[in-house]
Amino acid sequence: NMDGCAFFPHRLRIQQPPTVKLEEKTIKNVKELKILGVIFNSSLSFLPHLTYITKKVTQVILALANFSGLNWGYNPQNFRKLYLRSIEKIITYGGPVYYKKEFNSHQKRKLKAIQRILMLKITKRHFIVSNINLNKLANFNPVHL
């Protein structure tokens, strides 16, 4: 099943993208294309994929948050294991496709926001703790590294 066709012009502006046909059927042009769970857009920006991942991971974390509070529920070590074995894999999936030595600040902020929610659950701290201290308390490396 073909959803569409995306063009990736490297530093070129295409006024009218070419028409692509497959077996006499015209394939529509789309701005974003999802291939194997990785979202590509015409400018090859990492942000649409990060937005998708943020929504996906936030849903998982909030569902898990129902099973734990500050003084009750899952053991923080269980949340840590869950993060390392599944959620971190979701966040980093597709990373090699977009990897650059220098992330822009918007990308770093999104990655930190994703990780922060779970670090608060693991450390059972309040929202006023800084990200740097949360990384140390949870014994995590920032995701963008």
Coordinates of N, CA and C in Angstrom, one line a residue:
N1 N 0.8 -1.2 0.0 CA 0.0 0.0 0.0 C 0.9 1.2 0.0
M2 N 0.8 2.1 -1.0 CA 1.6 3.3 -1.2 C 0.8 4.5 -0.7
D3 N 1.3 5.2 0.3 CA 0.6 6.4 0.8 C 1.0 7.6 0.0
G4 N 2.2 7.7 -0.5 CA 2.6 8.8 -1.3 C 4.0 8.8 -1.6
C5 N 4.5 9.9 -2.2 CA 5.8 10.0 -2.7 C 6.4 11.3 -2.2
A6 N 7.5 11.3 -1.6 CA 8.1 12.6 -1.2 C 9.4 12.8 -1.9
F7 N 9.7 14.1 -2.2 CA 10.9 14.5 -2.9 C 11.8 15.2 -1.9
F8 N 13.1 14.9 -2.0 CA 14.1 15.5 -1.1 C 15.1 16.4 -1.9
P9 N 14.7 17.5 -2.3 CA 15.6 18.4 -3.1 C 16.6 19.0 -2.2
H10 N 17.9 18.7 -2.5 CA 19.0 19.3 -1.6 C 19.2 20.7 -2.0
R11 N 18.8 21.6 -1.2 CA 19.0 23.1 -1.3 C 18.4 23.6 -2.6
L12 N 17.4 22.9 -3.2 CA 16.7 23.4 -4.4 C 15.2 23.6 -4.0
R13 N 14.6 24.6 -4.6 CA 13.2 24.8 -4.5 C 12.5 24.3 -5.7
I14 N 11.6 23.4 -5.6 CA 10.9 22.8 -6.7 C 9.5 23.5 -6.7
Q15 N 9.2 24.2 -7.7 CA 7.9 24.8 -7.8 C 6.8 23.8 -8.0
Q16 N 7.0 22.9 -9.0 CA 6.0 21.9 -9.3 C 6.7 20.5 -9.3
P17 N 6.5 19.7 -8.2 CA 7.2 18.4 -8.2 C 6.7 17.5 -9.4
P18 N 7.6 16.7 -9.8 CA 7.2 15.8 -11.0 C 6.1 14.8 -10.6
T19 N 5.4 14.4 -11.6 CA 4.3 13.4 -11.4 C 4.9 12.0 -11.5
V20 N 4.6 11.2 -10.5 CA 5.1 9.9 -10.4 C 4.0 8.9 -10.6
K21 N 4.2 7.9 -11.6 CA 3.1 7.0 -11.8 C 3.7 5.6 -11.6
L22 N 2.9 4.7 -11.1 CA 3.2 3.3 -10.9 C 2.0 2.5 -11.4
E23 N 2.3 1.7 -12.4 CA 1.2 0.9 -13.1 C 0.0 1.7 -13.4
E24 N 0.3 2.9 -14.1 CA -0.7 3.8 -14.6 C -1.5 4.5 -13.5
K25 N -1.1 4.4 -12.3 CA -1.7 5.1 -11.2 C -0.8 6.2 -10.7
T26 N -1.3 7.4 -10.6 CA -0.5 8.5 -10.1 C -0.4 8.5 -8.6
I27 N 0.9 8.6 -8.1 CA 1.1 8.6 -6.7 C 1.2 10.0 -6.2
K28 N 0.4 10.3 -5.2 CA 0.3 11.7 -4.7 C 1.6 12.1 -4.1
N29 N 1.9 13.4 -4.2 CA 3.1 14.0 -3.5 C 2.8 14.4 -2.1
V30 N 3.6 14.0 -1.1 CA 3.4 14.3 0.3 C 4.6 15.1 0.8
K31 N 4.4 15.8 1.9 CA 5.5 16.6 2.5 C 6.2 15.7 3.5
E32 N 5.5 14.8 4.1 CA 6.1 13.8 5.1 C 5.8 12.4 4.7
L33 N 6.8 11.5 4.9 CA 6.6 10.1 4.6 C 7.2 9.3 5.8
K34 N 6.4 8.3 6.2 CA 6.8 7.5 7.3 C 7.3 6.1 6.7
I35 N 8.5 5.8 6.9 CA 9.1 4.6 6.4 C 9.7 3.8 7.6
L36 N 9.2 2.6 7.9 CA 9.7 1.8 9.0 C 9.7 2.6 10.3
G37 N 8.7 3.4 10.6 CA 8.6 4.1 11.8 C 9.4 5.4 11.9
V38 N 10.1 5.8 10.9 CA 10.9 7.0 10.9 C 10.2 8.0 9.9
I39 N 10.0 9.2 10.4 CA 9.3 10.2 9.6 C 10.3 11.0 8.9
F40 N 10.2 11.1 7.6 CA 11.0 11.9 6.7 C 10.2 13.1 6.2
N41 N 10.7 14.3 6.2 CA 10.0 15.4 5.5 C 10.9 15.9 4.4
S42 N 10.4 16.8 3.5 CA 11.1 17.2 2.3 C 12.4 17.9 2.6
S43 N 12.5 18.5 3.8 CA 13.7 19.2 4.2 C 14.7 18.4 5.0
L44 N 14.3 17.1 5.2 CA 15.1 16.1 6.0 C 15.4 16.7 7.4
S45 N 14.4 17.3 8.0 CA 14.5 17.8 9.3 C 14.2 16.7 10.3
F46 N 14.8 16.7 11.5 CA 14.5 15.7 12.5 C 13.3 16.0 13.3
L47 N 12.8 17.3 13.3 CA 11.8 17.7 14.1 C 10.4 17.0 14.0
P48 N 9.9 16.7 12.8 CA 8.7 16.0 12.7 C 8.8 14.6 13.3
H49 N 9.9 13.9 13.2 CA 10.1 12.6 13.8 C 10.1 12.8 15.3
L50 N 10.8 13.8 15.8 CA 10.9 14.0 17.2 C 9.5 14.3 17.8
T51 N 8.7 15.1 17.1 CA 7.3 15.4 17.5 C 6.5 14.1 17.6
Y52 N 6.6 13.2 16.7 CA 6.0 11.9 16.6 C 6.4 11.1 17.8
I53 N 7.7 11.0 18.0 CA 8.3 10.2 19.1 C 7.8 10.8 20.5
T54 N 7.8 12.1 20.6 CA 7.4 12.7 21.9 C 6.0 12.3 22.2
K55 N 5.1 12.4 21.3 CA 3.7 12.0 21.5 C 3.6 10.5 21.9
K56 N 4.3 9.7 21.2 CA 4.3 8.2 21.4 C 4.8 7.9 22.8
V57 N 6.0 8.4 23.2 CA 6.6 8.1 24.5 C 5.8 8.7 25.6
T58 N 5.3 9.9 25.4 CA 4.5 10.6 26.5 C 3.2 9.7 26.8
Q59 N 2.6 9.2 25.8 CA 1.4 8.3 26.1 C 1.8 7.1 26.9
V60 N 3.0 6.5 26.5 CA 3.4 5.3 27.3 C 3.8 5.7 28.7
I61 N 4.5 6.8 28.9 CA 4.9 7.2 30.3 C 3.7 7.5 31.1
L62 N 2.7 8.3 30.5 CA 1.6 8.7 31.3 C 0.7 7.5 31.7
A63 N 0.6 6.5 30.8 CA -0.1 5.2 31.1 C 0.6 4.5 32.3
L64 N 1.9 4.5 32.3 CA 2.7 3.9 33.4 C 2.6 4.7 34.7
A65 N 2.4 6.0 34.5 CA 2.4 6.9 35.7 C 1.1 6.6 36.6
N66 N 0.1 6.0 36.0 CA -1.1 5.6 36.7 C -0.8 4.5 37.8
F67 N 0.3 3.8 37.6 CA 0.7 2.8 38.5 C 1.7 3.2 39.6
S68 N 2.0 4.5 39.7 CA 3.0 4.9 40.7 C 2.7 6.4 41.1
G69 N 3.0 6.6 42.3 CA 2.9 8.0 42.9 C 4.2 8.3 43.6
L70 N 4.3 9.4 44.3 CA 5.5 9.8 45.0 C 5.8 8.8 46.1
N71 N 4.8 8.3 46.8 CA 5.0 7.4 47.9 C 4.5 6.0 47.8
W72 N 4.0 5.7 46.6 CA 3.5 4.3 46.4 C 3.7 3.9 45.0
G73 N 3.5 2.6 44.8 CA 3.5 2.1 43.4 C 4.8 1.4 43.1
Y74 N 5.1 1.4 41.8 CA 6.3 0.7 41.3 C 7.6 1.2 41.9
N75 N 8.5 0.3 42.1 CA 9.8 0.6 42.6 C 10.5 1.5 41.5
P76 N 11.3 2.5 41.8 CA 12.0 3.3 40.9 C 12.9 2.5 40.0
Q77 N 13.5 1.5 40.5 CA 14.5 0.6 39.7 C 13.7 -0.1 38.6
N78 N 12.4 -0.4 38.9 CA 11.6 -1.0 37.8 C 11.4 -0.1 36.7
F79 N 11.1 1.2 37.0 CA 10.9 2.2 36.0 C 12.2 2.4 35.2
R80 N 13.3 2.4 35.9 CA 14.6 2.6 35.3 C 14.9 1.5 34.3
K81 N 14.6 0.2 34.7 CA 14.8 -0.9 33.8 C 13.9 -0.8 32.6
L82 N 12.6 -0.4 32.8 CA 11.7 -0.3 31.7 C 12.2 0.8 30.8
Y83 N 12.7 1.9 31.3 CA 13.2 3.0 30.4 C 14.4 2.5 29.6
L84 N 15.3 1.8 30.2 CA 16.5 1.4 29.5 C 16.2 0.3 28.5
R85 N 15.2 -0.5 28.7 CA 15.0 -1.6 27.9 C 13.9 -1.4 26.8
S86 N 13.1 -0.4 27.0 CA 12.1 -0.1 25.9 C 12.0 1.3 25.5
I87 N 11.7 2.2 26.5 CA 11.4 3.6 26.1 C 12.7 4.3 25.4
E88 N 13.8 4.0 26.0 CA 15.0 4.6 25.3 C 15.2 4.1 23.9
K89 N 14.8 2.9 23.7 CA 14.9 2.3 22.3 C 14.0 3.0 21.4
I90 N 12.8 3.3 21.9 CA 11.8 4.1 21.1 C 12.4 5.4 20.7
I91 N 13.0 6.1 21.7 CA 13.5 7.5 21.5 C 14.6 7.4 20.5
T92 N 15.5 6.5 20.6 CA 16.7 6.5 19.8 C 16.6 5.8 18.4
Y93 N 15.4 5.1 18.2 CA 15.2 4.4 16.9 C 15.1 5.5 15.8
G94 N 15.8 5.3 14.8 CA 15.9 6.3 13.7 C 16.9 7.3 13.9
G95 N 17.6 7.4 15.1 CA 18.6 8.4 15.3 C 19.8 8.4 14.3
P96 N 20.3 7.2 14.0 CA 21.4 7.2 13.0 C 21.1 7.8 11.7
V97 N 19.8 7.8 11.3 CA 19.4 8.4 10.0 C 19.6 9.9 10.1
Y98 N 19.3 10.5 11.2 CA 19.3 12.0 11.4 C 20.6 12.5 12.1
Y99 N 21.4 11.6 12.5 CA 22.5 12.0 13.4 C 23.4 13.1 12.8
K100 N 23.7 14.1 13.5 CA 24.7 15.2 13.2 C 25.5 15.4 14.4
K101 N 26.7 15.9 14.3 CA 27.5 16.1 15.5 C 26.9 17.2 16.3
E102 N 26.3 18.2 15.7 CA 25.8 19.3 16.4 C 24.2 19.3 16.3
F103 N 23.5 19.0 17.4 CA 22.1 19.1 17.4 C 21.7 20.6 17.5
N104 N 20.6 21.0 17.0 CA 20.2 22.4 17.2 C 19.5 22.4 18.6
S105 N 19.3 23.6 19.1 CA 18.8 23.7 20.5 C 17.4 23.2 20.6
H106 N 16.6 23.4 19.5 CA 15.2 22.9 19.6 C 15.1 21.4 19.7
Q107 N 16.0 20.7 19.0 CA 16.1 19.2 19.1 C 16.5 18.8 20.5
K108 N 17.5 19.4 21.0 CA 17.9 19.1 22.4 C 16.8 19.3 23.4
R109 N 16.1 20.4 23.3 CA 15.0 20.7 24.2 C 13.9 19.6 24.1
K110 N 13.6 19.2 22.9 CA 12.6 18.1 22.8 C 13.1 16.8 23.4
L111 N 14.3 16.4 23.1 CA 14.8 15.2 23.7 C 14.9 15.2 25.2
K112 N 15.3 16.4 25.8 CA 15.3 16.5 27.2 C 13.9 16.4 27.8
A113 N 12.9 17.0 27.1 CA 11.6 17.0 27.7 C 11.0 15.6 27.7
I114 N 11.4 14.8 26.7 CA 10.9 13.4 26.6 C 11.5 12.6 27.8
Q115 N 12.8 12.8 28.0 CA 13.5 12.1 29.1 C 13.1 12.6 30.5
R116 N 12.8 13.9 30.6 CA 12.5 14.4 31.9 C 11.3 13.8 32.6
I117 N 10.3 13.5 31.9 CA 9.0 13.0 32.5 C 9.4 11.7 33.2
L118 N 10.1 10.8 32.5 CA 10.4 9.5 33.1 C 11.4 9.6 34.2
M119 N 12.4 10.6 34.1 CA 13.3 10.7 35.2 C 12.7 11.2 36.5
L120 N 11.6 12.0 36.3 CA 10.9 12.4 37.5 C 10.2 11.2 38.2
K121 N 9.7 10.3 37.4 CA 9.1 9.1 37.9 C 10.1 8.2 38.6
I122 N 11.3 8.1 38.0 CA 12.3 7.2 38.5 C 12.9 7.7 39.8
T123 N 13.1 9.0 39.9 CA 13.7 9.6 41.1 C 12.6 9.9 42.1
K124 N 11.4 9.9 41.7 CA 10.2 10.3 42.6 C 10.5 11.7 43.2
R125 N 10.9 12.6 42.3 CA 11.1 14.0 42.7 C 10.0 14.9 42.2
H126 N 10.0 16.1 42.6 CA 9.0 17.1 42.2 C 9.5 17.8 40.9
F127 N 8.6 18.5 40.3 CA 8.9 19.2 39.0 C 10.0 20.3 39.1
I128 N 10.3 20.7 40.3 CA 11.2 21.9 40.5 C 12.7 21.5 40.3
V129 N 13.0 20.2 40.2 CA 14.4 19.8 40.1 C 14.9 20.0 38.6
S130 N 16.1 20.5 38.5 CA 16.6 20.8 37.2 C 17.0 19.6 36.4
N131 N 17.1 19.7 35.1 CA 17.4 18.5 34.3 C 18.8 18.0 34.6
I132 N 19.7 18.8 34.8 CA 21.1 18.4 35.1 C 21.1 17.5 36.4
N133 N 20.4 18.0 37.4 CA 20.4 17.3 38.7 C 19.6 16.0 38.5
L134 N 18.5 16.0 37.7 CA 17.7 14.8 37.5 C 18.6 13.7 36.8
N135 N 19.4 14.1 35.8 CA 20.3 13.2 35.1 C 21.2 12.5 36.1
K136 N 21.8 13.3 37.1 CA 22.7 12.8 38.1 C 21.9 11.9 39.0
L137 N 20.8 12.3 39.5 CA 20.0 11.5 40.4 C 19.5 10.2 39.8
A138 N 19.1 10.2 38.6 CA 18.6 9.0 37.9 C 19.8 8.2 37.3
N139 N 21.0 8.8 37.3 CA 22.2 8.1 36.7 C 22.0 7.8 35.2
F140 N 21.5 8.9 34.5 CA 21.3 8.8 33.1 C 22.2 9.7 32.3
N141 N 22.5 9.3 31.1 CA 23.2 10.3 30.2 C 22.0 11.0 29.4
P142 N 22.2 12.2 29.1 CA 21.2 12.9 28.2 C 21.1 12.1 26.9
V143 N 19.8 12.0 26.4 CA 19.5 11.2 25.2 C 20.3 11.7 24.0
H144 N 20.5 13.0 23.9 CA 21.2 13.5 22.7 C 22.7 13.1 22.6
L145 N 23.2 12.6 23.7 CA 24.6 12.1 23.6 C 24.6 10.7 23.0

